[in-house]
PDB file of C-alpha atoms and ligand atoms in Angstrom:
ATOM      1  CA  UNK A  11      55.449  78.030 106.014  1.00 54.00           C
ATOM      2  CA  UNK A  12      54.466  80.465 102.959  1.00 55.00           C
ATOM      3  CA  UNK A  13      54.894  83.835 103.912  1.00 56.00           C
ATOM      4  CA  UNK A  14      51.984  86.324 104.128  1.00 57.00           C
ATOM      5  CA  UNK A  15      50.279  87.635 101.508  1.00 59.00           C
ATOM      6  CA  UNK A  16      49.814  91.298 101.318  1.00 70.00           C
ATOM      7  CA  UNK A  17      46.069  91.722 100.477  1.00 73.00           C
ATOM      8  CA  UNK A  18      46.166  95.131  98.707  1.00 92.00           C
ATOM      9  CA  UNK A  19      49.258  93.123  95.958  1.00 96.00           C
ATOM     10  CA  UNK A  20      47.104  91.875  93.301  1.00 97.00           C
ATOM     11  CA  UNK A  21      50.359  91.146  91.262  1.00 97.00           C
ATOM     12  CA  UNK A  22      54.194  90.826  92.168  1.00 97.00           C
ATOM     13  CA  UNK A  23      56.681  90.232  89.595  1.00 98.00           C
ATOM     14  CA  UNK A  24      59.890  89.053  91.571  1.00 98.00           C
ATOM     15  CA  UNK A  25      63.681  89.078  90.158  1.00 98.00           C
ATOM     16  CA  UNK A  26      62.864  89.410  86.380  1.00 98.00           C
ATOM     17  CA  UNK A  27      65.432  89.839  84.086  1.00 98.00           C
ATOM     18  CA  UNK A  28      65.271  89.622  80.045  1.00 98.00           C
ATOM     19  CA  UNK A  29      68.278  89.322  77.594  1.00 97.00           C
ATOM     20  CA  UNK A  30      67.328  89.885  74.086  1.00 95.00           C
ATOM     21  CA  UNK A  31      70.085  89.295  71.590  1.00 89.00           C
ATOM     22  CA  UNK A  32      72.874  91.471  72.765  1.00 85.00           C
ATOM     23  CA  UNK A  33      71.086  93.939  75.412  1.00 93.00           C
ATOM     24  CA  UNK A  34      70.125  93.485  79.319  1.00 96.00           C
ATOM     25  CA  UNK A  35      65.960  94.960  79.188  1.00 97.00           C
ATOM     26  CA  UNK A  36      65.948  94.001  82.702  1.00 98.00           C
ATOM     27  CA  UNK A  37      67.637  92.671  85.764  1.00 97.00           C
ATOM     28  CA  UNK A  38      66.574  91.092  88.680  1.00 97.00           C
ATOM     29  CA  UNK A  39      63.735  93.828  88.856  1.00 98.00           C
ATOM     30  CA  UNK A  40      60.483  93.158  91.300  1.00 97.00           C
ATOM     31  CA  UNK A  41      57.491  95.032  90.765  1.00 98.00           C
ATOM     32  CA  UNK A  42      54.583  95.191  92.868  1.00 97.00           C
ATOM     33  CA  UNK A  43      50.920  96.009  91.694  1.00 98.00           C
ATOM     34  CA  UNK A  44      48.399  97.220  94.139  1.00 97.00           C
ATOM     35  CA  UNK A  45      44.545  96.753  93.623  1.00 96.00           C
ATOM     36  CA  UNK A  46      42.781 100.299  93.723  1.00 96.00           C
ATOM     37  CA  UNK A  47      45.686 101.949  93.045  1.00 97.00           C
ATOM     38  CA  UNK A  48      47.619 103.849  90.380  1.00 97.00           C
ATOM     39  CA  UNK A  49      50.799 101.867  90.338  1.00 98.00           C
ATOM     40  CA  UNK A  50      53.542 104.432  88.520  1.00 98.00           C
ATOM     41  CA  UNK A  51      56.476 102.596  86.357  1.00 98.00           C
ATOM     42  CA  UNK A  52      58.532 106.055  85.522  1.00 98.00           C
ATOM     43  CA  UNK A  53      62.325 105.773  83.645  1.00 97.00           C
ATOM     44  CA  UNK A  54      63.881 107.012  81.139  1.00 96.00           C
ATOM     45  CA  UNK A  55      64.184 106.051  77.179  1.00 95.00           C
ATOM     46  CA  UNK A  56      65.013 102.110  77.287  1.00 96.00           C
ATOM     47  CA  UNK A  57      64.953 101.718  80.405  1.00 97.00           C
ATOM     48  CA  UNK A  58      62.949  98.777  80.187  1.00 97.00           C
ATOM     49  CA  UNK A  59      58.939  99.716  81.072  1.00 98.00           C
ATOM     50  CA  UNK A  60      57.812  98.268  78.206  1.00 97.00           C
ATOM     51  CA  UNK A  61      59.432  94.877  78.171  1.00 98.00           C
ATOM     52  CA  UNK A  62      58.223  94.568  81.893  1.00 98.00           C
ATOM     53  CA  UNK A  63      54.876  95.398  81.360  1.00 98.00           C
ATOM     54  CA  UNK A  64      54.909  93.104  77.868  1.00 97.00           C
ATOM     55  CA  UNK A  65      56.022  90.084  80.644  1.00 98.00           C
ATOM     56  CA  UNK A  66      52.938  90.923  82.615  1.00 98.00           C
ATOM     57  CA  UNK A  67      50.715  91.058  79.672  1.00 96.00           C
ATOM     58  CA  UNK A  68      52.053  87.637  78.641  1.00 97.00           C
ATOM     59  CA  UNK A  69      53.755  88.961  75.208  1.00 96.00           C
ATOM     60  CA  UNK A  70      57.289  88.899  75.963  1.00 96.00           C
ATOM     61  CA  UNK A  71      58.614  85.666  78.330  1.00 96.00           C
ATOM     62  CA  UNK A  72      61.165  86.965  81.315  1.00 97.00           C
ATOM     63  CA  UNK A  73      64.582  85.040  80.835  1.00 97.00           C
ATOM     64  CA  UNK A  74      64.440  84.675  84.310  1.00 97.00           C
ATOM     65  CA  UNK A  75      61.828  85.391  87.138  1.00 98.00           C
ATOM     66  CA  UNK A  76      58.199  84.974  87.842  1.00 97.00           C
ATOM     67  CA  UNK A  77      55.120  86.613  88.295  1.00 98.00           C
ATOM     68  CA  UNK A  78      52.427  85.729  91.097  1.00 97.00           C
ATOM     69  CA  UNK A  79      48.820  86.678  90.676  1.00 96.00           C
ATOM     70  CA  UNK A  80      47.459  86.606  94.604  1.00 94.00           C
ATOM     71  CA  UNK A  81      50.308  85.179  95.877  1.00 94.00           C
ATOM     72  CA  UNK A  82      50.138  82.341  93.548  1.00 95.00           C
ATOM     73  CA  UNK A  83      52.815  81.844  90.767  1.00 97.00           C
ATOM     74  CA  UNK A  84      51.375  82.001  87.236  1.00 97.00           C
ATOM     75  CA  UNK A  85      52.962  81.065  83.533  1.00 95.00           C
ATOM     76  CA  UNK A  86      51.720  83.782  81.141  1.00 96.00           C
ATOM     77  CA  UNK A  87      52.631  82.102  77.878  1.00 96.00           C
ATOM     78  CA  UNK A  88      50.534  84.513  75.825  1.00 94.00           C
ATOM     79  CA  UNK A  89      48.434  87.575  75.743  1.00 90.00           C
ATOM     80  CA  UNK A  90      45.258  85.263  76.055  1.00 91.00           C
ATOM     81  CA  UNK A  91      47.057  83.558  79.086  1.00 94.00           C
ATOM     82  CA  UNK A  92      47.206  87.117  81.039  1.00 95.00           C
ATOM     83  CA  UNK A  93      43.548  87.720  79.433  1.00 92.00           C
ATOM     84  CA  UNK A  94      42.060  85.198  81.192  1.00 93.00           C
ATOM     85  CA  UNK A  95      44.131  86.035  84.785  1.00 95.00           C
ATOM     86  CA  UNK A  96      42.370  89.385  83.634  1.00 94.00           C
ATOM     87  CA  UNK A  97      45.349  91.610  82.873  1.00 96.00           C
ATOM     88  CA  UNK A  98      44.750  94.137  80.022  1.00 93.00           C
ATOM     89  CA  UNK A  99      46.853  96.098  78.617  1.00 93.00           C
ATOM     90  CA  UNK A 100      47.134  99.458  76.038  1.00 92.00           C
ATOM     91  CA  UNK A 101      50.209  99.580  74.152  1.00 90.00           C
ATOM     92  CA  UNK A 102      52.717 102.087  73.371  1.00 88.00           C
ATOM     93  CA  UNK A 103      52.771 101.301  70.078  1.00 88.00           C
ATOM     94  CA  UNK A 104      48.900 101.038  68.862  1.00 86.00           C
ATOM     95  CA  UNK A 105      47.903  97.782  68.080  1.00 87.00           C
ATOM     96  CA  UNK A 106      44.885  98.199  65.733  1.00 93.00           C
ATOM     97  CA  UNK A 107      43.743  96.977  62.458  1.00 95.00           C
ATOM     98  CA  UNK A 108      43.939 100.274  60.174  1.00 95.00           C
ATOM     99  CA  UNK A 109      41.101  98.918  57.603  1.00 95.00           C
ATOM    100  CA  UNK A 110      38.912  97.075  60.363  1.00 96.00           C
ATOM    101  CA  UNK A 111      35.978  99.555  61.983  1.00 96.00           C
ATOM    102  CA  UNK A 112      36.371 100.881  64.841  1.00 97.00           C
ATOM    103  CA  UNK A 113      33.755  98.295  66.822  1.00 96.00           C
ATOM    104  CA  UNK A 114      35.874  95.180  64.830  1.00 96.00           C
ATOM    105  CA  UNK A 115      39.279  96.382  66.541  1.00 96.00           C
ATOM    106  CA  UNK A 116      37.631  96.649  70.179  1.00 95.00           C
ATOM    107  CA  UNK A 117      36.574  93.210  70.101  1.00 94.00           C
ATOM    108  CA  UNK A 118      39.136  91.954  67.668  1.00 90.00           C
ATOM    109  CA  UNK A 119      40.131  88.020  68.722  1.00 82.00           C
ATOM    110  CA  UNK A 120      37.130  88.610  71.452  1.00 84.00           C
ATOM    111  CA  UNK A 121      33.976  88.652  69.084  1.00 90.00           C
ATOM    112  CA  UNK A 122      30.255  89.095  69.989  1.00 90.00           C
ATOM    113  CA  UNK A 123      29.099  85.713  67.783  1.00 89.00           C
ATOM    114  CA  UNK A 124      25.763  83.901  67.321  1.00 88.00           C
ATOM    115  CA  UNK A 125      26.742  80.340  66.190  1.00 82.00           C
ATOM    116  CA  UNK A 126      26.124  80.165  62.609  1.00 79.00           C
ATOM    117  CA  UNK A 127      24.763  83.833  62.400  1.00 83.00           C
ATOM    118  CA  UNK A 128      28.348  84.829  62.746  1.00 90.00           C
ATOM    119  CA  UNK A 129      29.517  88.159  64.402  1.00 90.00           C
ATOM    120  CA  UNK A 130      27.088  90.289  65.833  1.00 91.00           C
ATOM    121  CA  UNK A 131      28.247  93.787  64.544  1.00 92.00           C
ATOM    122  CA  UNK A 132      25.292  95.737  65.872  1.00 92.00           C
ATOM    123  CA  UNK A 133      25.491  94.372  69.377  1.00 93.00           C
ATOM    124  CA  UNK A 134      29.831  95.226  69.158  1.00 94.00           C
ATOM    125  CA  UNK A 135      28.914  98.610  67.590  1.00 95.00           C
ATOM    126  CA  UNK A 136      26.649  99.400  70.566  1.00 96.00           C
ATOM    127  CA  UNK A 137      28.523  98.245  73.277  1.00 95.00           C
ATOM    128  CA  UNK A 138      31.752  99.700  71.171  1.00 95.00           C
ATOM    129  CA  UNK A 139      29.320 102.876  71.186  1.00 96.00           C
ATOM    130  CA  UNK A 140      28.760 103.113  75.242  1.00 94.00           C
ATOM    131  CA  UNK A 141      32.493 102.547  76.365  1.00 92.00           C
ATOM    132  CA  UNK A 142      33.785 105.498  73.594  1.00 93.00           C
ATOM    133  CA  UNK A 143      30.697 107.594  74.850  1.00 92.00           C
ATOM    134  CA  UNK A 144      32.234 106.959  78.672  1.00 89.00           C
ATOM    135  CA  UNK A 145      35.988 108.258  77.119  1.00 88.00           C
ATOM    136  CA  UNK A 146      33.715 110.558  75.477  1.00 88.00           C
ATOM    137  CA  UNK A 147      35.812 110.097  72.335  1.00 88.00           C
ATOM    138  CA  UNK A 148      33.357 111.262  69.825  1.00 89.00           C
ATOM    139  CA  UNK A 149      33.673 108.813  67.822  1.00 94.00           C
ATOM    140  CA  UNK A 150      31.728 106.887  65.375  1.00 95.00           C
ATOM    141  CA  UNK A 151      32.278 102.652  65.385  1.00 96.00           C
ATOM    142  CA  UNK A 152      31.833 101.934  62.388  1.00 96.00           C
ATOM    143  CA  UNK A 153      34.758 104.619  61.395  1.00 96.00           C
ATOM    144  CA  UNK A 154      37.645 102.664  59.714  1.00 97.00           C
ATOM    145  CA  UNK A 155      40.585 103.114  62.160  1.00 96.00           C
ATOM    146  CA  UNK A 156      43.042 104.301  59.845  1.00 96.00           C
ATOM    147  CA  UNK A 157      40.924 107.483  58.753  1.00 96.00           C
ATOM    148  CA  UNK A 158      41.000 108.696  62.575  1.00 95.00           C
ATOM    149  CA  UNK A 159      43.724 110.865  64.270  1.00 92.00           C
ATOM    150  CA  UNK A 160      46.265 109.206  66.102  1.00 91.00           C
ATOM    151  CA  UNK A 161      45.004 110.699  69.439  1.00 90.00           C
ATOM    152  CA  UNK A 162      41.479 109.254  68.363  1.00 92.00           C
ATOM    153  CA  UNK A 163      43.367 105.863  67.575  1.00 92.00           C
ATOM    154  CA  UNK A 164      44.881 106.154  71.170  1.00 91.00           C
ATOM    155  CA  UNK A 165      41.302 106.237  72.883  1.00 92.00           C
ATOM    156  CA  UNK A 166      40.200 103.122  70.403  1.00 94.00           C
ATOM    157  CA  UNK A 167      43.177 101.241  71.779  1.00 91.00           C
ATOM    158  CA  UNK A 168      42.402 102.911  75.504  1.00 91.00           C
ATOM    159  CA  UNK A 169      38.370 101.737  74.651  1.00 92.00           C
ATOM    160  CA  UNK A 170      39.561  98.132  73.634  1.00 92.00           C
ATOM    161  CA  UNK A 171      41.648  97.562  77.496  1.00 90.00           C
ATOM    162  CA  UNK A 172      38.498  99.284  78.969  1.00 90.00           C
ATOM    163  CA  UNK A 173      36.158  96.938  77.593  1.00 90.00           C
ATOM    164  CA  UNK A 174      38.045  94.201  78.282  1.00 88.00           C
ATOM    165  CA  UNK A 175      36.948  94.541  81.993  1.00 85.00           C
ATOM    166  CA  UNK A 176      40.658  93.584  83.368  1.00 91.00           C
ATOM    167  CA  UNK A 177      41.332  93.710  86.817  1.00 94.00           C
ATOM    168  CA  UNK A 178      44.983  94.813  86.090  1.00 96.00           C
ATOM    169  CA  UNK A 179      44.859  97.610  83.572  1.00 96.00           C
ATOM    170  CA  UNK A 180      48.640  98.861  81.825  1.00 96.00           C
ATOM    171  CA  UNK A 181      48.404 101.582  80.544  1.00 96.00           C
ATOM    172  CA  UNK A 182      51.855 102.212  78.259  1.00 95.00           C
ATOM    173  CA  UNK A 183      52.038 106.084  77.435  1.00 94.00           C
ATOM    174  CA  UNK A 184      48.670 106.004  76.860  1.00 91.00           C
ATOM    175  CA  UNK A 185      48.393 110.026  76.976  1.00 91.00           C
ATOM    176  CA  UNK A 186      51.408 110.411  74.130  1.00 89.00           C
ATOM    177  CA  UNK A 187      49.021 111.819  71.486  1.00 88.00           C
ATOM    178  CA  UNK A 188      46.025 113.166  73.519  1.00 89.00           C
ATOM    179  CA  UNK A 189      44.783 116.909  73.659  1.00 90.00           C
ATOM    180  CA  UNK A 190      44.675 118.395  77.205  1.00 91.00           C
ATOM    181  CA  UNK A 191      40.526 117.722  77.249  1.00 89.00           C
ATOM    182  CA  UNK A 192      41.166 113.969  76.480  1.00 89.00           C
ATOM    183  CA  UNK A 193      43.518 113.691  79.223  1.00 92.00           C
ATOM    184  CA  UNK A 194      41.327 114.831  81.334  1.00 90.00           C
ATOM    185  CA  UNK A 195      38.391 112.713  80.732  1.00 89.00           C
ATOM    186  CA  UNK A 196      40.892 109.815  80.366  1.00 91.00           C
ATOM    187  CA  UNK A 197      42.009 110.549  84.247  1.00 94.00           C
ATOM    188  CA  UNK A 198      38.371 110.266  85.075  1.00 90.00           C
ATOM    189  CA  UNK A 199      38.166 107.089  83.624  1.00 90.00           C
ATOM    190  CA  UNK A 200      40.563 105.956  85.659  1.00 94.00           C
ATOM    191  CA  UNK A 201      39.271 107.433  89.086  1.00 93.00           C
ATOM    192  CA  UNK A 202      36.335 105.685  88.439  1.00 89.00           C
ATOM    193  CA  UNK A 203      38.223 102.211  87.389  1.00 92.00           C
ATOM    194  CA  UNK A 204      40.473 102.355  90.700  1.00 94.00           C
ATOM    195  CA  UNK A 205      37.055 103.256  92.679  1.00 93.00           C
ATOM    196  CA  UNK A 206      35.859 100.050  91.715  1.00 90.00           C
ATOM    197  CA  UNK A 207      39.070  98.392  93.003  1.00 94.00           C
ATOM    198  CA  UNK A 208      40.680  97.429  89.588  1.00 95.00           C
ATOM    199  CA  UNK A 209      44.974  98.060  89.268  1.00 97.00           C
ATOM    200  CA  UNK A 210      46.297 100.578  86.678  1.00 97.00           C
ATOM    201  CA  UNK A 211      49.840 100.195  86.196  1.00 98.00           C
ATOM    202  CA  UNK A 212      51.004 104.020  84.372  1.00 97.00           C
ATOM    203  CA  UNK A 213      53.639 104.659  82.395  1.00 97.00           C
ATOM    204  CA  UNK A 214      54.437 108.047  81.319  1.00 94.00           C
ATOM    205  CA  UNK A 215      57.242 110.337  80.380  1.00 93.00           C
ATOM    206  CA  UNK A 216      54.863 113.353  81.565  1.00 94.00           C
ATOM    207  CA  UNK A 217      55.760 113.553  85.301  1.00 95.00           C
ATOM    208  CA  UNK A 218      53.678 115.976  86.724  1.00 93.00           C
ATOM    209  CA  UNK A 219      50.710 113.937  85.616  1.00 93.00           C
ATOM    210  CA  UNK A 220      52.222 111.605  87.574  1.00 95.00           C
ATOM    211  CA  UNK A 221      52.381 112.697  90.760  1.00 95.00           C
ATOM    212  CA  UNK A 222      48.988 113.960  89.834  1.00 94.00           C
ATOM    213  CA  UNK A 223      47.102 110.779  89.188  1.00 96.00           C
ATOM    214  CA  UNK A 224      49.981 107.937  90.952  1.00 97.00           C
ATOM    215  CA  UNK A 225      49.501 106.129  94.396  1.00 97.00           C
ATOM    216  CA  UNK A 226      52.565 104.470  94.156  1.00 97.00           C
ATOM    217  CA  UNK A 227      55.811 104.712  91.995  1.00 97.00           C
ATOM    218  CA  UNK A 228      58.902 102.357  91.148  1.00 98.00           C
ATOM    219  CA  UNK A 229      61.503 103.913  88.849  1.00 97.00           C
ATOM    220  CA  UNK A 230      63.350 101.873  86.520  1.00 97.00           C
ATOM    221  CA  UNK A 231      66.965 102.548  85.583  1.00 97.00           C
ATOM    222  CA  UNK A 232      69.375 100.281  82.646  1.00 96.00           C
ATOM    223  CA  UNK A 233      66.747  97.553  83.772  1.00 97.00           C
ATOM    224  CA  UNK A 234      67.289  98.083  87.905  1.00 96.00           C
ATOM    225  CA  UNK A 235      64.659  98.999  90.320  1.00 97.00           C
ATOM    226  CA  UNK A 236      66.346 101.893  91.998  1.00 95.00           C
ATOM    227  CA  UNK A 237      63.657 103.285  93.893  1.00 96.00           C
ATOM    228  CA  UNK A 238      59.980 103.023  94.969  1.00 96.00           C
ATOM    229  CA  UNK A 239      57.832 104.921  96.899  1.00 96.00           C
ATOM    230  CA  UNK A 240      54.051 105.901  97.895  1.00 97.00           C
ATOM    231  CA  UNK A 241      53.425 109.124  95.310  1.00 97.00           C
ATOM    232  CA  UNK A 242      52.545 111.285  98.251  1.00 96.00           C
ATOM    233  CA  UNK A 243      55.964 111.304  99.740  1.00 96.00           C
ATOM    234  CA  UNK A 244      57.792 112.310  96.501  1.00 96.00           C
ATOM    235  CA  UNK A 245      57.946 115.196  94.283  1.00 95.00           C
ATOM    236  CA  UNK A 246      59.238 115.286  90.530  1.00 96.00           C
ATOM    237  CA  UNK A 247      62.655 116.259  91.352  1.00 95.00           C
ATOM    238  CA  UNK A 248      62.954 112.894  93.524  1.00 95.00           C
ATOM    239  CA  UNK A 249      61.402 111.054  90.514  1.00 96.00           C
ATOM    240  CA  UNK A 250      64.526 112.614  88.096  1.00 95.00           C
ATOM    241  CA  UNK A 251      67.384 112.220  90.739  1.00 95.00           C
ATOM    242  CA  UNK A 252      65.967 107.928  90.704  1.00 95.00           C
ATOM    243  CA  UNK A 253      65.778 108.152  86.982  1.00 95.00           C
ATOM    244  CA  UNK A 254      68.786 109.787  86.146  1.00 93.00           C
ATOM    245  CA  UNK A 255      70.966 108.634  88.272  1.00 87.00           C
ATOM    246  CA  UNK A 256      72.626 111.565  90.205  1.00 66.00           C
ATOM    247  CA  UNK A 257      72.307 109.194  93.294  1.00 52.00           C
ATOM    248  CA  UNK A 258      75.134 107.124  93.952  1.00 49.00           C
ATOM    249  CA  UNK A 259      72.849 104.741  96.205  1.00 55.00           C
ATOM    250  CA  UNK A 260      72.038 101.758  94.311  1.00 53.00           C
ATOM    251  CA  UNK A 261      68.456 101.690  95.930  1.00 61.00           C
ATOM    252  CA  UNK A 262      66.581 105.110  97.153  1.00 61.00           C
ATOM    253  CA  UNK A 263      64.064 105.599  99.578  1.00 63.00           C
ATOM    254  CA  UNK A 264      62.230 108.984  99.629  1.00 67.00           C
ATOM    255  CA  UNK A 265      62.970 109.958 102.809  1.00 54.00           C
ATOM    256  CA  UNK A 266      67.073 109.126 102.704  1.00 48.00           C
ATOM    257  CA  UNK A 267      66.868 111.147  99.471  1.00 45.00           C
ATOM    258  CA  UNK A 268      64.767 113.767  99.745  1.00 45.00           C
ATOM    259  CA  UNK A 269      65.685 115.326 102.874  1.00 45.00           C
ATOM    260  CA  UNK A 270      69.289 114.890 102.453  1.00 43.00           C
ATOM    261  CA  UNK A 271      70.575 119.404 102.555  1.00 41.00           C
TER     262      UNK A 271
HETATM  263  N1  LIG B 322      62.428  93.141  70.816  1.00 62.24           N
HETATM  264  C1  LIG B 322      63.586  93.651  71.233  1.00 62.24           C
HETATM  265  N2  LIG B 322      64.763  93.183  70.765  1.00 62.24           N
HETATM  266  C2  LIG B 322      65.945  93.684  71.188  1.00 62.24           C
HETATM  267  N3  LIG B 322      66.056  94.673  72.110  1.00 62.24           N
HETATM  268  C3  LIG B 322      64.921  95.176  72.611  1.00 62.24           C
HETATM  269  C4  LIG B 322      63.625  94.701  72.215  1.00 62.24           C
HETATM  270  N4  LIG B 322      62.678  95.400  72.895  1.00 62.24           N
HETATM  271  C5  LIG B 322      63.350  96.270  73.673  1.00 62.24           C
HETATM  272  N5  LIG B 322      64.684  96.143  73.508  1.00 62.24           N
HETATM  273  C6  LIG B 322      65.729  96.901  74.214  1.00 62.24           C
HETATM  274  O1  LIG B 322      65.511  96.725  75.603  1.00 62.24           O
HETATM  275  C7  LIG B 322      65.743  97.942  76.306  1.00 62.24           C
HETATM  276  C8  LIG B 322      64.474  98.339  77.070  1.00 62.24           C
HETATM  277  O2  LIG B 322      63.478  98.725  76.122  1.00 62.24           O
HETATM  278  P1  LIG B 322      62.011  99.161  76.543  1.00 62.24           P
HETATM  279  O3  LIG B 322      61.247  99.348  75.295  1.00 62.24           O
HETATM  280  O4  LIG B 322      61.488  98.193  77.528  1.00 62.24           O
HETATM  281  O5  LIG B 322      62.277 100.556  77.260  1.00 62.24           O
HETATM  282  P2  LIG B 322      61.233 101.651  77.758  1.00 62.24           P
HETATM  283  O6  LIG B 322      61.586 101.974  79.165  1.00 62.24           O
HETATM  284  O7  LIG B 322      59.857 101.214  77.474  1.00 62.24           O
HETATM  285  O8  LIG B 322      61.619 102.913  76.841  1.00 62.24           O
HETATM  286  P3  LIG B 322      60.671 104.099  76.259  1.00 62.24           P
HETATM  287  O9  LIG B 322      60.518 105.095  77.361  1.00 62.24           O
HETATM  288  O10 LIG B 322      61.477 104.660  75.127  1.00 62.24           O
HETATM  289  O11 LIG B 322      59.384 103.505  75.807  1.00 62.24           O
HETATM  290  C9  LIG B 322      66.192  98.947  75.262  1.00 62.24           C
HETATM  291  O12 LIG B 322      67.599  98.953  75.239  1.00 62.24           O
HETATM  292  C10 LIG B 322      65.629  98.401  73.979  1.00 62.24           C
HETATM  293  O13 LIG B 322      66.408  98.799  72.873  1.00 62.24           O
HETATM  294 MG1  LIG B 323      58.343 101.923  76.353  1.00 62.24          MG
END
C-alpha cells in the first residue's frame, strides 16, 4: 500500500546526501516543500543550502537520495529537467550574460521565436518590460546587464525565475544586494506568488526577514536537518540555537527547545 500523500507537499526530497571530492554537502537530509507557502532553508556558511536547492533545480545530482514531485519520484538530470516539472530557481551567484540585454537574459535558452523570422525581441522586451514593471525595478530591457548595479542585476535574475511561471520558486539569497525599498516590493511579489498557490523555497542569512515573510522553516547544520518547524512557533533565537549548534539534541522541535528555563 503507498502511503498517503500530504496534499499541501508539492515536493519532498528524502535522505539526500552529496560528496564532492573530499567534503560531505549533505547527509541523509529530507526537505519538504509546501504549495502556498514560504518554505525557509536557514544555516550557516556551508552548510549546504545551496547544493540542496541546486539538486532540486536539477544542476547538481544527489550522491544518494531522491526527490518526489506529488508523491511521485522524479530524475532531474538537468536544469531543463526541473524546468519542465516547473521548478525555477534564482541563484546565489547571478547567472546572467553581462553583454546580452536585459530582455535576452530573461528569456535566455527560453526564446520568443517566429520560425525563420528568428527571435522576437520586441515581444521579449515587452513582456521583459511588464514583469520588471511588477518588481518595479526601473529598469530599461534593452540595458546591457553588465552596465546595471548588482542589486539591479539581482531583480533581472529575480525577473527571469518570475517569468518563468514555476510552480516551485528558490529563491537563493535573493535579497543579498537589494536596498530596503526593493525588498519590500520583492516581498510583495511573493505574497502575491504564494496567493496564487505557487512554493517559494527562501534562503537567507537575514533572519528577521525570515520570520517575517516564512511559513515554514528547516535549518541545516554540516549537511543535517536538525530542526524544522511552522515559522509561527519560533523566534530568531530558536533559529540560531538550530543553526549553531548550542543544542546537544541531534533533532529540535520548537516546543522541546524553546520552552526549556
Ligand atoms: N562544487 C563544489 N565542489 C566542492 N565542494 C563544494 C562545491 N559546492 C559546495 N561545496 C562545499 O559543500 C559545502 C556546502 O556548500 P553550500 O554552498 O551548499 O553551502 P551554503 O549553505 O549554501 O553556504 P552559504 O550560506 O555560504 O551560501 C561547503 O563545505 C562547500 O565548500
Ligand atoms: Mg549558499
Amino acid at each position: 500500500m503507498t502511503p498517503p500523500v500530504d496534499q499541501d507537499v508539492v515536493l519532498k526530497a528524502e535522505g539526500i546526501s552529496k560528496i564532492y571530492s573530499g567534503t560531505v554537502a549533505l547527509r541523509h537530509a529530507d526537505f519538504e516543500v509546501r504549495r502556498g507557502a514560504v518554505n525557509v532553508l536557514v544555516g550557516e556558511n556551508g552548510a549546504g543550502k545551496s547544493t540542496l536547492m541546486k539538486i532540486i533545480a536539477g544542476v547538481e545530482q544527489p550522491t544518494t537520495g531522491r526527490i518526489l514531485i506529488d508523491g511521485v519520484p522524479v530524475e532531474l538530470k538537468n536544469s531543463a529537467d526541473a524546468l519542465r516539472q516547473g521548478i525555477g530557481i534564482v541563484f546565489q551567484e547571478l547567472n546572467l550574460f553581462g553583454n546580452l540585454s536585459v530582455a535576452e537574459n530573461i528569456f535566455a535558452a527560453r526564446e520568443i521565436t517566429h520560425g525563420v523570422l528568428g527571435i522576437d525581441h520586441l515581444e521579449q522586451e515587452r513582456r521583459a518590460a511588464e514583469v520588471l514593471a511588477r518588481l518595479q525595478a526601473g529598469i530599461e530591457p534593452g540595458t546591457p546587464v553588465e552596465t546595471l548595479r548588482v542589486g539591479q542585476q539581482q531583480l533581472v535574475e529575480i525577473a527571469k525565475a518570475v517569468m518563468q511561471d514555476a510552480r516551485i520558486l528558490i529563491m537563493d539569497e535573493p535579497t543579498s544586494a537589494l536596498s530596503a525599498a526593493e525588498v519590500e516590493v520583492l516581498f510583495r511579489v511573493i505574497a502575491d506568488l504564494k496567493a496564487r498557490g505557487v512554493a517559494i523555497v527562501y534562503i537567507s542569512h537575514r533572519l528577521e526577514e525570515l520570520i517575517r515573510i516564512g511559513d515554514f522553516v528547516t535549518v541545516l547544520r554540516d549537511g543535517q536537518v536538525t530542526a524544522r518547524s511552522r515559522i509561527r512557533d519560533v523566534d530568531v533565537p530558536w533559529i540560531v540555537r538550530q543553526m549553531i549548534g548550542s543544542d546537544t539534541k541531534p533533532f529540535a522541535k520548537p516546543d522541546s527547545s524553546r520552552h526549556r528555563p
